């Protein structure tokens, strides 16, 4: 199938300009991989995924998507786990209202399983609020809270989850309804982070009809990155690297785990293993001046969107960022007359690196990048990315494009996070299980990792840094890229999250409780890091918790790094604190 059948003439002409990209061969086996690996990745620098990425969404953080993750469940290989996060840069002590989900918004996880760039399943979460504070108090809670129905918790939310199978035109009966784990107020109010998990988060896990479970909660921000890349590429002299800018901040998270048969074409996850995933948020099209939905406002408008990390921050030009947040994947190829496609094929960032630091940029056009993010990694006989059927695709292997599914539709290039659900654990290039996950994903020799889906501990920044410079297999660096590898192997200097992830659902860590401007160290339990819980042996490999820090020597120490609550106390208001079994409750 030729790409020219799917995109307008302008984009087709752009794609036909060059066929000169060469990639190291990878051998296909059963729709997976064996042999050496080449994966071209997103043409970005670094930046928290959709943290303040577009002008309009800056004014509405409650509906701002930050990250999307998709991986096989480490507890049950027959299930797939999807995580979508919202509300960037939640300072833990941000009371008195903290960080509720918006009542008038729709929070959506979209799945395209046949490759036509249209959602086949849309999971929709909507929220309602019970606010008992009224004119009596400003406090979120007026005493310690040790359960979801604790009378001291004065602000509660609940969710309803339903599903559309017709592109969002209609939704069926709810498949789950339950409580939202509240924002973590602090140790005096809710105990340690582990207490929060035990008493408030775990009880909020809700079963989903048809199998699976879901959770809506606050969590520490699982994305790790040094955001000072925006200061002229780490200060223009490499002096600004090695700090996890998101360390200490929280986000709101929606976690969904369902049987793979629920999202595969015809329920056949073996014959149709690849899904495409992205999250969106919608607001009522008509809203009052105070932000609430206007009477009779039945229509909703998409205001935020996220699939692969880092796309809207750097790839999409500033003038198109708001538009990108508003369109579906089916409109990607034609957007702005192909401007986004042009930016992918001729990425700006490697040229900037060359100009500032003297590291030569790989030659374009970058069809490998186009393939990875707009079609998924796939062979030429399934999707022709360069417009010439006589040449193989830059990454000529069937890995994670919906086009490899037995029930695939006519394929439409589009941006989304694509996952081959058949790869259920860390897997080497020889198709043998690995003892632990590589944080570098496919580039580090682990084909379960990013860009084949995204695990929590996949170091997407370092992966993309290496691939941008033509380094796609850290065990087999081309001679003409060795100098670039020597300079870039340290990435952004942030190789892992500031706290461990969990081995069990929902896999994310507890929220941070310390004020960001004080740093870690002030804890109630005698030493547990803020936001930390007992994840066991570094966390789940399938979720990305156990990472291989020795895949590339000196990954965190290179001299040429280029790119990337404490509570206020339990104040009384008409009730006694319940600190012991002898305390009388009012």
Coordinates of C-alpha atoms in Angstrom, one line a residue:
X1 CA 0.0 0.0 0.0
X2 CA 1.5 3.4 -1.0
X3 CA 1.3 6.4 1.3
X4 CA 0.3 8.4 -1.7
X5 CA -3.1 6.8 -1.4
X6 CA -3.7 8.2 2.0
X7 CA -2.3 11.8 1.9
X8 CA -2.8 14.9 -0.3
X9 CA -0.6 15.6 -3.3
X10 CA 1.5 18.1 -1.4
X11 CA 2.5 15.6 1.3
X12 CA 3.1 12.9 -1.3
X13 CA 5.4 15.2 -3.2
X14 CA 7.2 15.9 0.0
X15 CA 7.7 12.3 0.8
X16 CA 9.0 11.5 -2.7
X17 CA 11.8 14.0 -2.5
X18 CA 14.4 11.6 -1.3
X19 CA 14.7 7.9 -0.8
X20 CA 18.2 8.0 0.7
X21 CA 17.6 6.9 4.3
X22 CA 19.5 3.8 5.1
X23 CA 18.6 1.7 8.2
X24 CA 20.3 -1.4 9.7
X25 CA 18.2 -4.5 8.9
X26 CA 15.9 -6.1 11.5
X27 CA 14.5 -9.6 10.9
X28 CA 10.8 -10.2 11.4
X29 CA 9.5 -13.3 13.3
X30 CA 5.8 -13.7 14.0
X31 CA 5.2 -10.0 13.7
X32 CA 7.9 -9.3 16.3
X33 CA 11.7 -8.7 15.9
X34 CA 15.0 -10.6 15.8
X35 CA 18.4 -9.5 14.9
X36 CA 20.0 -6.1 15.2
X37 CA 17.7 -3.1 15.7
X38 CA 17.1 0.2 14.0
X39 CA 14.4 2.6 15.2
X40 CA 14.2 6.3 14.3
X41 CA 12.5 8.3 16.8
X42 CA 10.7 11.5 17.4
X43 CA 12.6 14.7 16.3
X44 CA 12.5 16.5 19.7
X45 CA 14.8 17.8 22.3
X46 CA 13.2 17.2 25.6
X47 CA 10.3 18.5 27.7
X48 CA 7.7 17.0 29.9
X49 CA 5.1 15.5 27.6
X50 CA 2.4 18.0 27.1
X51 CA 3.3 20.0 30.2
X52 CA 2.4 23.5 29.1
X53 CA 2.8 22.7 25.5
X54 CA 0.2 24.9 23.7
X55 CA -1.0 28.5 24.4
X56 CA -4.7 27.9 25.0
X57 CA -4.3 24.9 27.2
X58 CA -2.1 26.8 29.6
X59 CA -5.2 28.5 30.8
X60 CA -7.0 25.2 31.6
X61 CA -4.6 22.9 33.4
X62 CA -7.5 20.7 34.8
X63 CA -7.9 19.2 31.3
X64 CA -4.3 19.3 30.1
X65 CA -3.0 15.9 29.1
X66 CA 0.6 15.3 30.2
X67 CA 1.5 11.7 29.4
X68 CA 0.2 8.4 28.0
X69 CA 1.6 4.9 28.8
X70 CA 0.6 1.5 27.3
X71 CA 2.1 -1.9 28.2
X72 CA 1.2 -5.5 28.9
X73 CA 0.1 -6.0 32.5
X74 CA 3.0 -7.4 34.5
X75 CA 0.5 -9.2 36.7
X76 CA -1.5 -10.8 33.9
X77 CA -0.1 -11.2 30.3
X78 CA -3.7 -11.4 29.0
X79 CA -4.4 -7.8 30.1
X80 CA -3.2 -4.5 28.7
X81 CA -2.6 -1.5 31.0
X82 CA -3.3 2.1 29.8
X83 CA -2.4 5.1 31.9
X84 CA -3.2 8.7 31.0
X85 CA -2.2 11.7 33.2
X86 CA -3.6 15.2 33.5
X87 CA -2.9 18.5 35.3
X88 CA 0.9 19.3 35.1
X89 CA 3.1 20.6 37.9
X90 CA 0.8 19.9 40.8
X91 CA 2.7 21.3 43.8
X92 CA 1.8 19.0 46.7
X93 CA 0.8 21.7 49.1
X94 CA -1.6 23.4 46.7
X95 CA -4.5 23.8 49.0
X96 CA -7.1 24.6 50.0
X97 CA -8.7 23.2 46.8
X98 CA -5.9 20.9 45.6
X99 CA -6.4 19.2 42.3
X100 CA -9.9 17.8 41.4
X101 CA -10.9 16.5 38.0
X102 CA -13.2 19.0 36.1
X103 CA -16.9 18.1 36.5
X104 CA -17.9 19.4 33.1
X105 CA -15.1 17.8 31.1
X106 CA -14.8 14.4 29.4
X107 CA -11.5 12.5 30.0
X108 CA -11.0 10.0 27.2
X109 CA -8.7 7.1 26.3
X110 CA -9.0 6.3 22.6
X111 CA -8.0 3.1 20.8
X112 CA -7.7 2.5 17.1
X113 CA -7.2 -1.2 16.4
X114 CA -7.5 -1.3 12.6
X115 CA -5.3 1.5 11.5
X116 CA -7.8 3.8 9.9
X117 CA -6.9 6.6 12.4
X118 CA -10.5 6.6 13.8
X119 CA -11.1 5.4 17.4
X120 CA -12.7 2.0 17.6
X121 CA -13.1 2.2 21.4
X122 CA -13.4 5.4 23.4
X123 CA -13.3 4.9 27.2
X124 CA -14.9 8.0 28.8
X125 CA -14.5 9.1 32.5
X126 CA -16.8 11.8 33.8
X127 CA -16.7 13.2 37.3
X128 CA -19.1 14.5 40.0
X129 CA -18.2 16.4 43.1
X130 CA -19.6 16.5 46.7
X131 CA -18.3 19.6 48.5
X132 CA -19.4 19.8 52.1
X133 CA -17.3 22.8 53.1
X134 CA -19.9 25.4 52.2
X135 CA -19.6 28.5 54.4
X136 CA -18.3 26.5 57.3
X137 CA -14.6 26.0 56.5
X138 CA -11.9 26.4 53.9
X139 CA -10.3 23.1 54.8
X140 CA -10.3 20.1 52.4
X141 CA -10.6 17.9 55.5
X142 CA -11.2 18.9 59.2
X143 CA -9.5 16.0 60.8
X144 CA -7.4 12.9 59.9
X145 CA -8.8 10.9 57.0
X146 CA -8.2 7.1 56.9
X147 CA -11.0 6.0 54.6
X148 CA -12.8 7.1 51.5
X149 CA -16.0 7.6 53.5
X150 CA -14.4 9.3 56.5
X151 CA -16.6 12.1 57.8
X152 CA -13.6 14.3 58.0
X153 CA -13.1 14.3 54.3
X154 CA -15.2 17.3 53.1
X155 CA -14.4 17.2 49.4
X156 CA -15.1 14.0 47.5
X157 CA -15.3 13.1 43.8
X158 CA -16.7 10.0 42.0
X159 CA -16.5 8.9 38.4
X160 CA -18.6 7.1 35.8
X161 CA -16.9 5.2 33.0
X162 CA -18.7 4.3 29.8
X163 CA -17.5 3.2 26.4
X164 CA -18.2 4.2 22.8
X165 CA -17.8 1.8 19.8
X166 CA -18.9 4.2 17.1
X167 CA -16.3 6.9 17.3
X168 CA -17.9 8.8 20.2
X169 CA -21.3 9.3 18.6
X170 CA -23.0 7.3 21.3
X171 CA -21.9 5.7 24.6
X172 CA -23.3 2.6 26.3
X173 CA -24.4 2.0 29.8
X174 CA -21.6 2.6 32.4
X175 CA -19.1 -0.2 32.8
X176 CA -17.8 1.2 36.1
X177 CA -18.7 3.7 38.7
X178 CA -16.7 4.4 41.8
X179 CA -14.8 6.9 44.1
X180 CA -11.8 9.0 43.2
X181 CA -8.9 8.8 45.5
X182 CA -8.6 12.4 46.8
X183 CA -5.5 14.6 46.6
X184 CA -2.9 13.8 49.2
X185 CA -3.2 16.7 51.7
X186 CA -0.2 15.7 53.9
X187 CA 0.9 13.4 56.8
X188 CA -1.2 15.0 59.5
X189 CA -4.3 14.6 57.4
X190 CA -3.7 11.3 55.6
X191 CA -0.6 9.7 57.2
X192 CA 2.4 8.6 55.2
X193 CA 2.3 8.1 51.4
X194 CA 2.0 4.4 52.2
X195 CA -1.0 5.1 54.4
X196 CA -2.5 7.1 51.6
X197 CA -2.1 4.1 49.2
X198 CA -3.5 1.6 51.8
X199 CA -6.4 3.6 53.0
X200 CA -7.5 5.8 50.1
X201 CA -6.0 4.7 46.8
X202 CA -6.3 0.9 46.9
X203 CA -9.9 1.1 48.1
X204 CA -10.7 3.3 45.1
X205 CA -9.7 0.6 42.6
X206 CA -13.0 -0.3 40.8
X207 CA -13.8 -3.4 38.8
X208 CA -14.8 -2.9 35.1
X209 CA -17.7 -4.9 33.6
X210 CA -16.3 -7.4 31.1
X211 CA -13.1 -7.8 33.1
X212 CA -10.4 -5.4 34.2
X213 CA -10.2 -2.6 36.7
X214 CA -9.7 1.2 36.8
X215 CA -8.5 3.8 39.2
X216 CA -8.7 7.6 39.2
X217 CA -6.1 9.1 41.6
X218 CA -3.4 11.6 42.3
X219 CA 0.2 10.3 41.7
X220 CA 3.7 11.6 41.6
X221 CA 4.5 12.6 38.1
X222 CA 6.1 9.5 36.5
X223 CA 7.8 11.4 33.7
X224 CA 11.5 12.2 34.4
X225 CA 13.4 14.8 32.4
X226 CA 15.6 17.9 32.7
X227 CA 13.5 20.7 31.3
X228 CA 16.3 23.2 31.1
X229 CA 16.8 22.1 27.5
X230 CA 14.6 25.1 26.7
X231 CA 17.3 27.4 28.0
X232 CA 19.3 27.3 24.7
X233 CA 19.8 23.5 24.8
X234 CA 21.0 23.2 28.5
X235 CA 22.5 26.7 28.7
X236 CA 24.4 26.6 25.4
X237 CA 27.4 25.3 27.3
X238 CA 26.1 22.0 28.8
X239 CA 26.0 23.5 32.3
X240 CA 22.3 22.9 32.9
X241 CA 21.8 19.1 33.0
X242 CA 21.1 16.3 35.4
X243 CA 18.2 17.6 37.4
X244 CA 14.7 15.9 37.2
X245 CA 12.7 19.0 36.8
X246 CA 9.5 17.1 37.5
X247 CA 10.8 15.6 40.7
X248 CA 8.5 16.4 43.6
X249 CA 5.5 17.3 41.5
X250 CA 2.2 15.3 41.1
X251 CA -0.3 14.8 38.4
X252 CA -3.8 13.3 38.2
X253 CA -3.9 9.8 36.8
X254 CA -6.5 7.6 35.2
X255 CA -5.4 3.9 35.0
X256 CA -7.3 1.3 33.0
X257 CA -6.5 -2.4 32.8
X258 CA -8.7 -4.6 30.6
X259 CA -8.4 -7.9 28.8
X260 CA -6.6 -7.6 25.5
X261 CA -9.6 -9.3 23.9
X262 CA -11.7 -6.3 24.8
X263 CA -9.7 -3.9 22.6
X264 CA -8.5 -6.2 19.8
X265 CA -10.3 -6.6 16.5
X266 CA -13.0 -9.2 16.8
X267 CA -11.7 -10.0 20.3
X268 CA -8.7 -11.8 18.6
X269 CA -5.6 -10.5 20.4
X270 CA -3.4 -13.1 18.8
X271 CA -4.3 -12.3 15.2
X272 CA -4.7 -8.6 15.8
X273 CA -2.1 -7.7 18.5
X274 CA -1.5 -4.0 17.7
X275 CA -3.5 -1.1 19.1
X276 CA -3.0 2.6 18.8
X277 CA -3.6 4.7 21.9
X278 CA -4.1 8.4 22.6
X279 CA -5.8 10.4 25.3
X280 CA -8.0 13.5 24.8
X281 CA -10.1 15.9 26.8
X282 CA -13.3 17.6 25.8
X283 CA -15.1 20.7 27.2
X284 CA -18.6 21.8 26.5
X285 CA -18.6 23.9 23.3
X286 CA -20.7 26.6 25.0
X287 CA -19.6 27.7 28.5
X288 CA -20.6 30.4 30.9
X289 CA -18.2 33.2 31.9
X290 CA -17.4 31.3 35.1
X291 CA -16.3 28.2 33.1
X292 CA -19.4 26.1 33.7
X293 CA -21.4 24.5 30.9
X294 CA -24.1 26.7 29.5
X295 CA -27.7 25.6 29.7
X296 CA -28.5 23.3 26.8
X297 CA -24.9 22.8 25.9
X298 CA -24.8 19.3 24.6
X299 CA -21.9 19.4 22.2
X300 CA -18.3 19.0 23.4
X301 CA -15.1 20.3 21.8
X302 CA -11.7 18.6 22.0
X303 CA -9.2 20.8 23.8
X304 CA -6.3 18.5 24.5
X305 CA -4.7 15.5 22.9
X306 CA -1.7 13.3 23.6
X307 CA -0.2 10.1 22.0
X308 CA 3.5 9.8 21.7
X309 CA 5.5 11.9 24.2
X310 CA 6.9 15.3 23.3
X311 CA 5.2 15.7 19.9
X312 CA 3.3 19.0 20.5
X313 CA 6.1 20.6 22.5
X314 CA 8.7 20.6 19.8
X315 CA 7.7 18.9 16.6
X316 CA 4.5 21.0 16.0
X317 CA 5.3 24.6 15.2
X318 CA 4.0 27.2 17.7
X319 CA 1.3 28.4 15.3
X320 CA -0.2 25.0 15.1
X321 CA -0.1 23.8 18.7
X322 CA -3.6 24.7 19.6
X323 CA -4.9 23.2 16.4
X324 CA -3.1 20.0 17.0
X325 CA -4.8 19.7 20.4
X326 CA -8.2 20.0 18.7
X327 CA -7.9 17.6 15.8
X328 CA -8.3 13.8 15.6
X329 CA -5.5 11.6 14.3
X330 CA -7.3 11.2 11.0
X331 CA -6.6 14.8 10.1
X332 CA -2.8 14.7 10.9
X333 CA -1.5 14.1 7.4
X334 CA -3.3 17.0 5.8
X335 CA -2.9 19.5 8.7
X336 CA -1.6 22.8 7.6
X337 CA -0.8 21.6 4.1
X338 CA 1.7 19.0 5.4
X339 CA 3.7 21.4 7.7
X340 CA 3.8 18.8 10.5
X341 CA 4.9 16.1 8.1
X342 CA 7.6 18.4 6.7
X343 CA 8.9 19.0 10.2
X344 CA 9.1 15.3 10.9
X345 CA 11.0 14.5 7.7
X346 CA 13.4 17.5 8.1
X347 CA 13.6 17.9 11.9
X348 CA 14.8 21.2 13.3
X349 CA 16.5 19.9 16.4
X350 CA 19.5 18.0 14.9
X351 CA 20.3 21.1 12.9
X352 CA 20.3 23.2 16.1
X353 CA 22.6 20.7 17.8
X354 CA 24.9 20.9 14.9
X355 CA 24.9 24.7 14.9
X356 CA 25.4 25.0 18.7
X357 CA 27.6 22.1 19.5
X358 CA 29.1 21.0 16.2
X359 CA 27.6 17.5 16.2
X360 CA 26.8 16.8 12.5
X361 CA 23.1 16.1 11.9
X362 CA 22.0 12.9 10.0
X363 CA 20.9 13.4 6.5
X364 CA 17.2 13.9 5.8
X365 CA 14.5 13.3 4.9
X366 CA 13.9 11.2 8.0
X367 CA 11.5 8.5 6.8
X368 CA 12.5 6.4 9.8
X369 CA 11.0 9.0 12.1
X370 CA 7.9 9.2 9.9
X371 CA 7.5 5.5 10.0
X372 CA 7.9 5.2 13.8
X373 CA 5.4 7.9 14.7
X374 CA 2.9 8.1 11.9
X375 CA 2.6 4.5 10.7
X376 CA 4.3 2.3 13.3
X377 CA 7.3 0.1 12.5
X378 CA 6.2 -2.0 9.5
X379 CA 7.4 -3.6 6.3
X380 CA 7.1 -2.1 2.9
X381 CA 4.6 -4.7 1.6
X382 CA 2.1 -3.5 4.3
X383 CA 2.7 0.3 4.3
X384 CA 5.0 2.2 1.9
X385 CA 6.3 5.2 3.7
X386 CA 8.5 6.8 1.1
X387 CA 6.1 6.5 -1.8
X388 CA 8.3 4.1 -3.8
X389 CA 7.2 0.4 -3.7
X390 CA 10.6 -0.6 -5.1
X391 CA 12.4 0.5 -1.9
X392 CA 12.0 -1.2 1.5
X393 CA 10.8 0.8 4.4
X394 CA 13.6 2.5 6.4
X395 CA 12.8 0.1 9.3
X396 CA 11.7 -2.9 7.3
X397 CA 10.1 -5.1 10.0
X398 CA 6.6 -5.8 11.3
X399 CA 6.6 -4.6 14.9
X400 CA 3.8 -2.2 16.0
X401 CA 1.7 -1.0 13.1
X402 CA -2.0 -1.9 13.0
X403 CA -1.4 -2.8 9.4
X404 CA 0.0 -6.1 10.6
X405 CA -3.3 -7.0 12.2
X406 CA -5.3 -9.7 10.3
X407 CA -8.4 -7.5 10.4
X408 CA -6.7 -4.2 9.5
X409 CA -8.5 -1.6 7.5
X410 CA -7.1 0.7 4.8
X411 CA -4.2 2.3 6.7
X412 CA -4.1 6.0 7.4
X413 CA -0.8 7.6 8.7
X414 CA -1.5 9.4 12.0
X415 CA 0.2 10.2 15.3
X416 CA -0.6 7.9 18.2
X417 CA 1.2 5.6 20.6
X418 CA 1.3 2.1 19.1
X419 CA 1.6 -1.1 21.1
X420 CA 2.2 -4.7 20.1
X421 CA 0.3 -6.5 22.9
X422 CA 1.9 -9.9 21.9
X423 CA 5.2 -8.8 23.6
X424 CA 4.4 -9.5 27.2
X425 CA 7.7 -8.9 29.0
X426 CA 11.2 -7.5 28.4
X427 CA 12.4 -9.3 25.3
X428 CA 15.8 -9.2 23.5
X429 CA 16.5 -8.8 19.8
X430 CA 16.9 -12.6 19.6
X431 CA 13.3 -13.0 20.9
X432 CA 14.5 -14.4 24.2
X433 CA 13.3 -13.1 27.6
X434 CA 15.5 -10.5 29.3
X435 CA 16.2 -10.6 33.0
X436 CA 15.2 -7.0 33.3
X437 CA 13.9 -4.2 31.2
X438 CA 16.2 -1.8 29.4
X439 CA 15.4 1.8 30.1
X440 CA 16.4 2.5 26.5
X441 CA 13.6 0.3 25.1
X442 CA 14.1 -0.9 21.5
X443 CA 17.3 1.2 21.1
X444 CA 18.7 -0.6 24.2
X445 CA 17.8 -4.0 22.8
X446 CA 14.5 -4.5 24.6
X447 CA 11.7 -4.7 22.0
X448 CA 9.0 -4.5 24.6
X449 CA 9.9 -0.8 25.3
X450 CA 9.3 2.5 23.7
X451 CA 8.5 3.2 20.9
X452 CA 6.6 -0.1 21.1
X453 CA 4.1 1.3 23.6
X454 CA 5.6 3.1 26.6
X455 CA 6.4 1.6 30.0
X456 CA 6.6 3.8 33.1
X457 CA 10.4 3.7 33.3
X458 CA 11.2 3.9 29.6
X459 CA 13.7 6.8 29.3
X460 CA 12.0 8.3 26.3
X461 CA 14.2 11.4 26.3
X462 CA 17.5 9.5 26.1
X463 CA 16.0 7.1 23.5
X464 CA 15.0 10.0 21.3
X465 CA 18.3 11.9 21.8
X466 CA 20.3 8.9 20.5
X467 CA 17.9 8.2 17.6
X468 CA 17.8 11.8 16.5
X469 CA 21.5 11.5 15.8
X470 CA 21.2 8.2 13.9
X471 CA 22.1 5.9 16.8
X472 CA 19.5 3.2 16.9
X473 CA 21.3 0.3 18.4
X474 CA 23.6 1.1 21.3
X475 CA 25.4 -2.3 20.9
X476 CA 26.2 -1.6 17.3
X477 CA 27.0 2.1 16.7
X478 CA 27.8 2.9 13.1
X479 CA 31.3 4.2 12.6
X480 CA 30.2 7.5 11.2
X481 CA 28.0 8.1 14.3
X482 CA 30.6 7.1 16.9
X483 CA 31.6 10.7 17.7
X484 CA 27.9 11.7 18.1
X485 CA 27.4 8.7 20.4
X486 CA 30.4 9.6 22.5
X487 CA 28.9 13.1 23.0
X488 CA 25.3 12.1 23.4
X489 CA 25.4 8.9 25.5
X490 CA 24.7 10.7 28.7
X491 CA 21.4 12.0 27.4
X492 CA 19.8 14.6 29.7
X493 CA 21.5 13.2 32.7
X494 CA 18.2 11.9 34.2
X495 CA 18.1 8.2 33.8
X496 CA 15.2 7.2 36.1
X497 CA 12.3 8.4 38.1
X498 CA 12.8 10.0 41.5
X499 CA 10.8 7.2 43.2
X500 CA 10.3 3.5 42.4
X501 CA 7.1 2.3 40.6
X502 CA 5.0 -0.5 42.0
X503 CA 4.9 -4.2 41.0
X504 CA 1.2 -4.3 41.3
X505 CA -1.8 -2.4 39.9
X506 CA -1.9 0.5 39.4
X507 CA 1.9 0.4 39.1
X508 CA 2.3 4.2 39.6
X509 CA 3.8 5.5 42.8
X510 CA 2.1 7.5 45.6
X511 CA 1.8 11.2 45.4
X512 CA 4.6 13.5 46.7
X513 CA 3.8 15.3 50.0
X514 CA 6.8 17.6 50.5
X515 CA 6.8 21.1 49.2
X516 CA 8.8 21.2 46.0
X517 CA 10.9 24.2 47.2
X518 CA 12.1 22.2 50.2
X519 CA 13.2 19.1 48.5
X520 CA 13.0 15.5 49.9
X521 CA 13.7 14.5 53.4
X522 CA 10.7 15.6 55.6
X523 CA 8.7 12.4 56.2
X524 CA 6.5 11.1 58.8
X525 CA 7.6 7.4 58.8
X526 CA 11.2 7.8 59.6
X527 CA 12.8 7.9 56.2
X528 CA 10.6 6.8 53.3
X529 CA 11.2 9.2 50.5
X530 CA 8.2 11.4 49.7
X531 CA 5.9 9.7 47.3
X532 CA 7.7 6.3 47.8
X533 CA 6.0 3.1 48.6
X534 CA 7.3 -0.4 48.9
X535 CA 7.6 -1.4 45.2
X536 CA 9.7 -4.5 45.8
X537 CA 13.0 -5.0 44.1
X538 CA 12.9 -1.7 42.1
X539 CA 9.4 -2.2 40.7
X540 CA 8.0 -4.3 37.9
X541 CA 10.1 -4.8 34.8
X542 CA 7.0 -5.0 32.5
X543 CA 5.8 -1.7 33.9
X544 CA 9.3 -0.4 33.5
X545 CA 10.3 -0.3 37.1
X546 CA 13.4 -2.4 37.0
X547 CA 15.8 -0.8 34.5
X548 CA 19.1 -1.7 33.1
X549 CA 21.4 1.1 33.9
X550 CA 24.5 -0.5 32.3
X551 CA 23.2 -0.9 28.8
X552 CA 25.4 2.1 27.8
X553 CA 28.4 2.9 30.0
X554 CA 28.3 6.4 31.6
X555 CA 24.8 7.0 30.5
X556 CA 24.3 9.4 33.4
X557 CA 27.8 10.9 33.6
X558 CA 28.8 12.1 30.2
X559 CA 30.7 15.4 30.1
X560 CA 28.9 16.2 26.8
X561 CA 25.3 16.0 27.9
X562 CA 23.3 17.7 25.3
X563 CA 19.6 16.9 25.5
X564 CA 17.6 15.8 27.0
X565 CA 3.6 18.3 52.6
X566 CA 3.9 18.2 54.7
X567 CA 0.2 19.0 55.7
X568 CA -0.6 22.2 57.5
X569 CA -1.7 20.1 60.4
X570 CA -5.1 18.8 61.3
X571 CA -7.1 21.9 62.3
X572 CA -10.3 21.4 64.2
X573 CA -13.6 22.6 63.0
X574 CA -16.4 21.3 65.2
X575 CA -15.0 17.8 65.4
X576 CA -12.4 16.0 67.6
X577 CA -9.3 14.6 66.1
X578 CA -9.4 10.8 66.0
X579 CA -5.8 10.1 67.0
X580 CA -6.4 7.1 69.3
X581 CA -8.9 4.5 70.1
X582 CA -9.8 6.5 73.2
X583 CA -10.6 9.7 71.3
X584 CA -14.3 10.6 71.3
X585 CA -15.7 11.4 67.9
X586 CA -17.9 14.4 67.6

